[in-house]
PDB file of C-alpha atoms in Angstrom:
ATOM      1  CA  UNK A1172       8.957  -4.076  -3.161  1.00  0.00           C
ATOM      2  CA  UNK A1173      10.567  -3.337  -0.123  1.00  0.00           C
ATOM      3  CA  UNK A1174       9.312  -3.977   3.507  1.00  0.00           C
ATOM      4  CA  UNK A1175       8.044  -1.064   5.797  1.00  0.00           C
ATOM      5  CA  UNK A1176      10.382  -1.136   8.871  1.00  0.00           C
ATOM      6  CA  UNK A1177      11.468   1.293  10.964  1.00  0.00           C
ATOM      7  CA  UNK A1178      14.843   1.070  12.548  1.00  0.00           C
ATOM      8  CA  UNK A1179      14.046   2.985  15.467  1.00  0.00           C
ATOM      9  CA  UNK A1180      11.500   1.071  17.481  1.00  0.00           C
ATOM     10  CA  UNK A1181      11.377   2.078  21.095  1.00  0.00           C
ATOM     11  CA  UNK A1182       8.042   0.103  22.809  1.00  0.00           C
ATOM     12  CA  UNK A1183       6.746   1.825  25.488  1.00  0.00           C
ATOM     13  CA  UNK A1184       4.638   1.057  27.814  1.00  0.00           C
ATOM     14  CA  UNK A1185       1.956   3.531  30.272  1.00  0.00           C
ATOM     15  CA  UNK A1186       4.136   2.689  32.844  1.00  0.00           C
ATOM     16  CA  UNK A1187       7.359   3.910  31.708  1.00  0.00           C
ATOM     17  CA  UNK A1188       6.132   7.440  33.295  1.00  0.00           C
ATOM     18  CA  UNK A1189       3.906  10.225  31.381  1.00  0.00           C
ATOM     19  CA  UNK A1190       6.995  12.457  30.445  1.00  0.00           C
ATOM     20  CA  UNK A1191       8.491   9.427  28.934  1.00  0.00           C
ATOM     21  CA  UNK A1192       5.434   8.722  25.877  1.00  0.00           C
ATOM     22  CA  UNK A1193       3.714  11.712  26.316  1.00  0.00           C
ATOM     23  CA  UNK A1194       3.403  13.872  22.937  1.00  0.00           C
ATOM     24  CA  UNK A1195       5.570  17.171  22.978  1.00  0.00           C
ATOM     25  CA  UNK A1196       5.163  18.782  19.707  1.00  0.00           C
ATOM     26  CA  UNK A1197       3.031  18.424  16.725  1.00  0.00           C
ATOM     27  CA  UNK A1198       2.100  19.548  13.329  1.00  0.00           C
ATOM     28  CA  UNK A1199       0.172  19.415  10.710  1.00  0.00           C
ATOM     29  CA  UNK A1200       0.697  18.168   7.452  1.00  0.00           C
ATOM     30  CA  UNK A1201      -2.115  19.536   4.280  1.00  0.00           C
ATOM     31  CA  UNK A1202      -1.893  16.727   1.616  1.00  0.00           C
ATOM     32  CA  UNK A1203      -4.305  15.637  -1.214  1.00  0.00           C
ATOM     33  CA  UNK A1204      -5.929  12.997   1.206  1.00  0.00           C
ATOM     34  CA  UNK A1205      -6.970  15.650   3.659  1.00  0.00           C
ATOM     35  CA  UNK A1206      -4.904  17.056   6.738  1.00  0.00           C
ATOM     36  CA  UNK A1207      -2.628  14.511   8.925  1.00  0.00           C
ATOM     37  CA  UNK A1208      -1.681  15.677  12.120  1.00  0.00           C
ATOM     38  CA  UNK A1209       1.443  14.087  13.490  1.00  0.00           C
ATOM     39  CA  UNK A1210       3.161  14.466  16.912  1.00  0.00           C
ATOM     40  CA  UNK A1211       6.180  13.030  18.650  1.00  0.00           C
ATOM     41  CA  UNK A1212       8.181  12.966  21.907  1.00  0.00           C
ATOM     42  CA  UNK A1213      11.794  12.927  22.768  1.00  0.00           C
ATOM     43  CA  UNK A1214      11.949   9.059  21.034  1.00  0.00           C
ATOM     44  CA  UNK A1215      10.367   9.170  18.028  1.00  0.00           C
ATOM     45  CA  UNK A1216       6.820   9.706  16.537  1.00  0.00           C
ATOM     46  CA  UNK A1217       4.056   9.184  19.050  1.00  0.00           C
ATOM     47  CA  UNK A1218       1.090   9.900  16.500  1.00  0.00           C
ATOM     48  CA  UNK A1219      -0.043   9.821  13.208  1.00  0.00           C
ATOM     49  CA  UNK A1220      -3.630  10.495  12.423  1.00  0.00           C
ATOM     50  CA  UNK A1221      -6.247  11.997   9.744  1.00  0.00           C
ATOM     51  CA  UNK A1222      -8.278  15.258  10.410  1.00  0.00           C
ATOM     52  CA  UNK A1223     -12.037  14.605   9.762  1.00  0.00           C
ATOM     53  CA  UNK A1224     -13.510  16.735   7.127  1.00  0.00           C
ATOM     54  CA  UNK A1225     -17.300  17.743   7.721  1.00  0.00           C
ATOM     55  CA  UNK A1226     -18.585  15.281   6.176  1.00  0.00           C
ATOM     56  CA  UNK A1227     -16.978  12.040   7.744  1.00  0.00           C
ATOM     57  CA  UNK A1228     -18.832  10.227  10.291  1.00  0.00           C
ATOM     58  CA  UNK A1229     -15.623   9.583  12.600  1.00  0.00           C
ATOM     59  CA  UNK A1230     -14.050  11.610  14.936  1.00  0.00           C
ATOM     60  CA  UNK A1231     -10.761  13.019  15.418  1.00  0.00           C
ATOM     61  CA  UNK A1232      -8.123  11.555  18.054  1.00  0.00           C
ATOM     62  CA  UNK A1233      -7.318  14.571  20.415  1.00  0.00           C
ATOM     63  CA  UNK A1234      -3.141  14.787  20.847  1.00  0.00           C
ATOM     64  CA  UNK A1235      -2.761  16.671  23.972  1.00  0.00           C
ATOM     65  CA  UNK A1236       0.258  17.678  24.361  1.00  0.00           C
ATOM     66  CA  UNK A1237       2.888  18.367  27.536  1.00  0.00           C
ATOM     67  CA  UNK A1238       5.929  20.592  28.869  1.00  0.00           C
ATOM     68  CA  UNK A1239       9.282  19.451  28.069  1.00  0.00           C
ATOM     69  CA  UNK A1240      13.040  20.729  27.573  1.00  0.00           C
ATOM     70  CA  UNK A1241      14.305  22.823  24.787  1.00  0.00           C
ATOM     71  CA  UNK A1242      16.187  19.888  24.432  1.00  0.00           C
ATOM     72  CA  UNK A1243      13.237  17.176  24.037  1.00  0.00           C
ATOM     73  CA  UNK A1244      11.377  19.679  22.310  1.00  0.00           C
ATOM     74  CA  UNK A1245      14.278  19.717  19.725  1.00  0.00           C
ATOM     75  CA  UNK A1246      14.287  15.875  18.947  1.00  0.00           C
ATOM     76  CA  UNK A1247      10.115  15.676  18.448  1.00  0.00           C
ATOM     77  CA  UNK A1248      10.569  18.779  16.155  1.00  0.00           C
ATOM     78  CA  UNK A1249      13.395  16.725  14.233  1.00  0.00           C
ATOM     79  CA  UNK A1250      10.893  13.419  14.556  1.00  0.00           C
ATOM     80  CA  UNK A1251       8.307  15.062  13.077  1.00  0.00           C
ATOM     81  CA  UNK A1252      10.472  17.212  10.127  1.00  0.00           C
ATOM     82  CA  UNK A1253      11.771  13.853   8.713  1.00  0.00           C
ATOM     83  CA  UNK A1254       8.106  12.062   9.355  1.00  0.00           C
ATOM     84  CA  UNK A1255       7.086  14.596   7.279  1.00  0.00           C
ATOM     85  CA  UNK A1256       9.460  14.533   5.135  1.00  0.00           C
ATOM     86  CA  UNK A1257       8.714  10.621   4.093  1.00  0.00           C
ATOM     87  CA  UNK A1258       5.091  11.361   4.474  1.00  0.00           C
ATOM     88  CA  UNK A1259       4.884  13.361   1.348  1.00  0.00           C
ATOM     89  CA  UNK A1260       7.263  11.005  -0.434  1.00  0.00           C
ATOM     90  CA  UNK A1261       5.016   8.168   0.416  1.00  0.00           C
ATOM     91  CA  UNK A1262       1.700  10.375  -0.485  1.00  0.00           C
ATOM     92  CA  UNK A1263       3.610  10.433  -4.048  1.00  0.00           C
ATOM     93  CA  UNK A1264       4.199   6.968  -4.488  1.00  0.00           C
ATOM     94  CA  UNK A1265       7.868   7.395  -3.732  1.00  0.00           C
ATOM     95  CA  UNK A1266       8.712   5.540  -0.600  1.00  0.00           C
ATOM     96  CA  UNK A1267       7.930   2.584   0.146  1.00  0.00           C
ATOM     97  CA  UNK A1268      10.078   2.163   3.866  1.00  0.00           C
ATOM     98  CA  UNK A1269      10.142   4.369   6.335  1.00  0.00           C
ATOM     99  CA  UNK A1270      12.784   5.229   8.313  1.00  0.00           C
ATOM    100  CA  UNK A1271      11.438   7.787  11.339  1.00  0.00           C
ATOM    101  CA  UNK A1272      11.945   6.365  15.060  1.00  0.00           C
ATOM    102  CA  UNK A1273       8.368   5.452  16.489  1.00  0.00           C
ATOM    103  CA  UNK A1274       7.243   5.564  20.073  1.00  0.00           C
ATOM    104  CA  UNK A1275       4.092   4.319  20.231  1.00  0.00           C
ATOM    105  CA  UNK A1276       2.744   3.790  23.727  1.00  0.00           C
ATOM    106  CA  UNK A1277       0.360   0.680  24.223  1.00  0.00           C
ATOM    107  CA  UNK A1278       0.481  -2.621  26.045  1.00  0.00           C
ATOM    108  CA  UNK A1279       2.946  -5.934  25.400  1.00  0.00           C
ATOM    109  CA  UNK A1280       0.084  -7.517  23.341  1.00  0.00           C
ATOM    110  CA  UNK A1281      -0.551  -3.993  21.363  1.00  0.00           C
ATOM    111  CA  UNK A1282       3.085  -3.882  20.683  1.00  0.00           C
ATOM    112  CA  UNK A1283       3.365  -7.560  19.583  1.00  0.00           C
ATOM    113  CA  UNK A1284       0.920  -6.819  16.699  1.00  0.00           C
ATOM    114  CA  UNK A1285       2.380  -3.302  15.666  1.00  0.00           C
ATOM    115  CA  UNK A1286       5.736  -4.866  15.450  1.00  0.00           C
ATOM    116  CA  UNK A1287       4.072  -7.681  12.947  1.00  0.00           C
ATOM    117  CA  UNK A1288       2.208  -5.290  10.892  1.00  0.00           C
ATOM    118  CA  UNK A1289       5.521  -3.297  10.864  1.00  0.00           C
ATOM    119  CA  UNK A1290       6.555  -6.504   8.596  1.00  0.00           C
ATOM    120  CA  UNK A1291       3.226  -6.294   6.300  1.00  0.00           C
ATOM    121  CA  UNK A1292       5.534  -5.614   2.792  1.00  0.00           C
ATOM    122  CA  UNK A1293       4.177  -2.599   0.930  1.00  0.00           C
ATOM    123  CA  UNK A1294       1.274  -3.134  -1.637  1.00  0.00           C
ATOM    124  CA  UNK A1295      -0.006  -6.129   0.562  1.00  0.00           C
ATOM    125  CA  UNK A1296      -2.836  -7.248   2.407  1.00  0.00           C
ATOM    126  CA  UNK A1297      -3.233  -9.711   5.197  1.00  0.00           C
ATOM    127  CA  UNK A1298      -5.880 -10.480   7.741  1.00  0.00           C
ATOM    128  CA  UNK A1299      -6.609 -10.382  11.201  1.00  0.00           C
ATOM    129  CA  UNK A1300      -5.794 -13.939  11.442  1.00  0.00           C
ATOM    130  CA  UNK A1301      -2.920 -13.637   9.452  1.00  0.00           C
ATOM    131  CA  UNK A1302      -1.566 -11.181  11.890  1.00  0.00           C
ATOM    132  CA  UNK A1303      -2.547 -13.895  15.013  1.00  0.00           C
ATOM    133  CA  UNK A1304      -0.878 -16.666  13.287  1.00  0.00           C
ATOM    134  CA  UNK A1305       2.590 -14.277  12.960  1.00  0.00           C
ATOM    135  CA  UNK A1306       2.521 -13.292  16.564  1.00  0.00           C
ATOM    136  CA  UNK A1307       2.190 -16.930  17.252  1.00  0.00           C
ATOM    137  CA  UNK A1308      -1.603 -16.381  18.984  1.00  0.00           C
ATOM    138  CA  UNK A1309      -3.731 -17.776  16.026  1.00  0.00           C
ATOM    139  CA  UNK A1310      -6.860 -17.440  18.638  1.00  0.00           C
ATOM    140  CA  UNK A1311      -6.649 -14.386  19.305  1.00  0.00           C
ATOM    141  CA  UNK A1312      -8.128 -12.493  15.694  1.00  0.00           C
ATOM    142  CA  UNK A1313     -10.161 -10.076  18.299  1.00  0.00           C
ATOM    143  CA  UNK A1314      -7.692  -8.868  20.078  1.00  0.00           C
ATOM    144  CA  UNK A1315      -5.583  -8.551  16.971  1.00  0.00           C
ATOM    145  CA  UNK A1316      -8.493  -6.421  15.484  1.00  0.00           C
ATOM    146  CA  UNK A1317      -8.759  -4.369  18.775  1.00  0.00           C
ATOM    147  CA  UNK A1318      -4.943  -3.255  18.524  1.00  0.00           C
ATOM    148  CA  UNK A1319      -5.043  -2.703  15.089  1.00  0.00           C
ATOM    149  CA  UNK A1320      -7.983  -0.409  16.020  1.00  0.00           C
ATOM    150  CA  UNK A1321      -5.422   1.560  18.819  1.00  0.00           C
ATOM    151  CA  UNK A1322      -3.263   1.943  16.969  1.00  0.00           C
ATOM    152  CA  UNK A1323      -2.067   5.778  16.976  1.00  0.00           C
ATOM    153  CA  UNK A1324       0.767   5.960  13.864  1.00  0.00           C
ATOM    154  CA  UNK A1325      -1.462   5.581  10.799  1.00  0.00           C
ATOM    155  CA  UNK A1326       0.113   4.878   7.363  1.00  0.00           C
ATOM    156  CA  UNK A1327       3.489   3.915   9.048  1.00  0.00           C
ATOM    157  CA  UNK A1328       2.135   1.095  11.082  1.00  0.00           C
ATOM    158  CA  UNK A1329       0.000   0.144   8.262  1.00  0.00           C
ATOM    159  CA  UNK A1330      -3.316  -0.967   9.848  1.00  0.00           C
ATOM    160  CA  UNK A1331      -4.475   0.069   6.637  1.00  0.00           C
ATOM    161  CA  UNK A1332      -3.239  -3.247   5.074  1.00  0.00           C
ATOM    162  CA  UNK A1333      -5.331  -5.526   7.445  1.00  0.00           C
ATOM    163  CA  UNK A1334      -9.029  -6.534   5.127  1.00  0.00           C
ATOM    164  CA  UNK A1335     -11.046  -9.360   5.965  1.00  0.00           C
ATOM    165  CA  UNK A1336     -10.117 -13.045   5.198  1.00  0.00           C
ATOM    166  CA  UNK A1337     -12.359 -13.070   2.245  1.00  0.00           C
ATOM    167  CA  UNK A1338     -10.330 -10.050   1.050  1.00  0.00           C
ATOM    168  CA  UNK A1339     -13.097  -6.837   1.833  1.00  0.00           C
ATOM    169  CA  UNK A1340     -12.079  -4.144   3.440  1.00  0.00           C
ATOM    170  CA  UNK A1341     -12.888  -3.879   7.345  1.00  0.00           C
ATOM    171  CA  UNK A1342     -12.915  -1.350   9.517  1.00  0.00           C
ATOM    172  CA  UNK A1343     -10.689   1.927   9.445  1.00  0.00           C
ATOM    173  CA  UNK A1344     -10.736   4.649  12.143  1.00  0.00           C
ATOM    174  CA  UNK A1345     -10.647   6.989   9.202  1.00  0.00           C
ATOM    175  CA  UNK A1346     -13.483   5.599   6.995  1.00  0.00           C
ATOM    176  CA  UNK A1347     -12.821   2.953   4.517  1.00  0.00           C
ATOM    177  CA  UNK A1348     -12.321   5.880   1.832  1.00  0.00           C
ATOM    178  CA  UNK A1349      -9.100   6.417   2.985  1.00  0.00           C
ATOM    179  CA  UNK A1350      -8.368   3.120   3.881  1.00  0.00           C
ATOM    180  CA  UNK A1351      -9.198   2.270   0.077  1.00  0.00           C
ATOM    181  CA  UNK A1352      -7.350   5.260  -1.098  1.00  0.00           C
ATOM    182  CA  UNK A1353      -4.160   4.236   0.418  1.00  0.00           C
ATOM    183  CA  UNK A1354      -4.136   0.452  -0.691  1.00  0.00           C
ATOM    184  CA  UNK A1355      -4.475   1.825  -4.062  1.00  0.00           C
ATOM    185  CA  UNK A1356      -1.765   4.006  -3.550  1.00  0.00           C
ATOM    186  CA  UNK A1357       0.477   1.557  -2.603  1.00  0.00           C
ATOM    187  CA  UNK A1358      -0.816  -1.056  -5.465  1.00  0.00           C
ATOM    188  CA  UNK A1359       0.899   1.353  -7.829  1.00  0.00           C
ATOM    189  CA  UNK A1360      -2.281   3.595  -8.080  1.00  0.00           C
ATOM    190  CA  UNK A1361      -3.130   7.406  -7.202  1.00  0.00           C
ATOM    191  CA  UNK A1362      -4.641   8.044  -3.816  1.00  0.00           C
ATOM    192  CA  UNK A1363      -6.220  11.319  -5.998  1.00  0.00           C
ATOM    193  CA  UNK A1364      -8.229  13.932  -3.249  1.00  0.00           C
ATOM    194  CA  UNK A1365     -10.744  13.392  -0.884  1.00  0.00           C
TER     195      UNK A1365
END
């Protein structure tokens, strides 16, 4: 199986200006697991996240979004055509590696464990730790769990992938239903309707 990487990585930081990370479009995308809502800015894909349904006990992640160019408004609406695009072929169990440009905003140490979940290979689980030892901070499984827990670009970064180190699932922002759903997706299973 092949990685999920994304060539187009552009780190950004809250102090590279709001217009900079700021979403400026968004859509969203009706699937089998429920509705995603995506959004991006001028760079790449800024956010990735479920919709809750009724009946979930976790709430949704408000995308606000800002005034831009025709121009910047152009690239996010290209972002998020070709993040939807692989979404659906990853929903279908046909892509493993995605390919959209991200932009997620967050801090150096946020960033750091994005970039090493980016490397998680498809179909695989690690753990907190795991994550700690690749970013070369092996005390620091809290913090590890706390920016897995911020992080905005679901499926893509695969926070989904990260279980406990006696291999049960943890926490998800979007309820360990989905979070089960998409491992067995990606173990060569159906993630079947919520």
């Amino acid at each position: 199986m092949s990685l999920v990487c994304v060539k187009h990585y552009r780190a950004m930081s809250r102090n590279d200006g709001e217009v900079n990370f700021m979403p400026i479009a968004k859509q969203t995308i009706t699937t089998d697991m429920g509705h995603i809502v995506i959004a991006a800015n001028r760079f790449g894909l800024s956010d990735l996240t479920f919709k809750p349904r009724e009946t979930d006990s976790w709430a949704a992640r408000d995308i606000a979004l800002i005034a831009a160019t025709d121009a910047d408004k152009q690239l996010a609406n290209e972002h998020l055509q070709q993040a939807k695009s692989e979404i659906e072929q990853y929903l279908l169990g046909k892509l493993t590696g995605f390919t959209v440009p991200l932009a997620p905003v967050g801090t150096v140490f946020q960033h750091q464990v994005w970039q090493a979940l980016l490397t998680q290979p498809y179909g695989k689980s690690c753990s907190y730790s795991d994550i700690a030892h690749v970013i070369d901070n092996p005390n620091a499984v809290r913090a590890v769990g706390s920016a897995n827990g911020a992080n905005h670009i679901a499926i893509i970064i695969p926070c989904h992938r990260i279980i406990g180190k006696s291999g049960t699932l943890t926490g998800y922002a979007y309820g360990l239903e989905i979070k089960q759903q998409l491992l067995t997706l990606e173990r060569g299973g159906v993630a079947g309707k919520l």
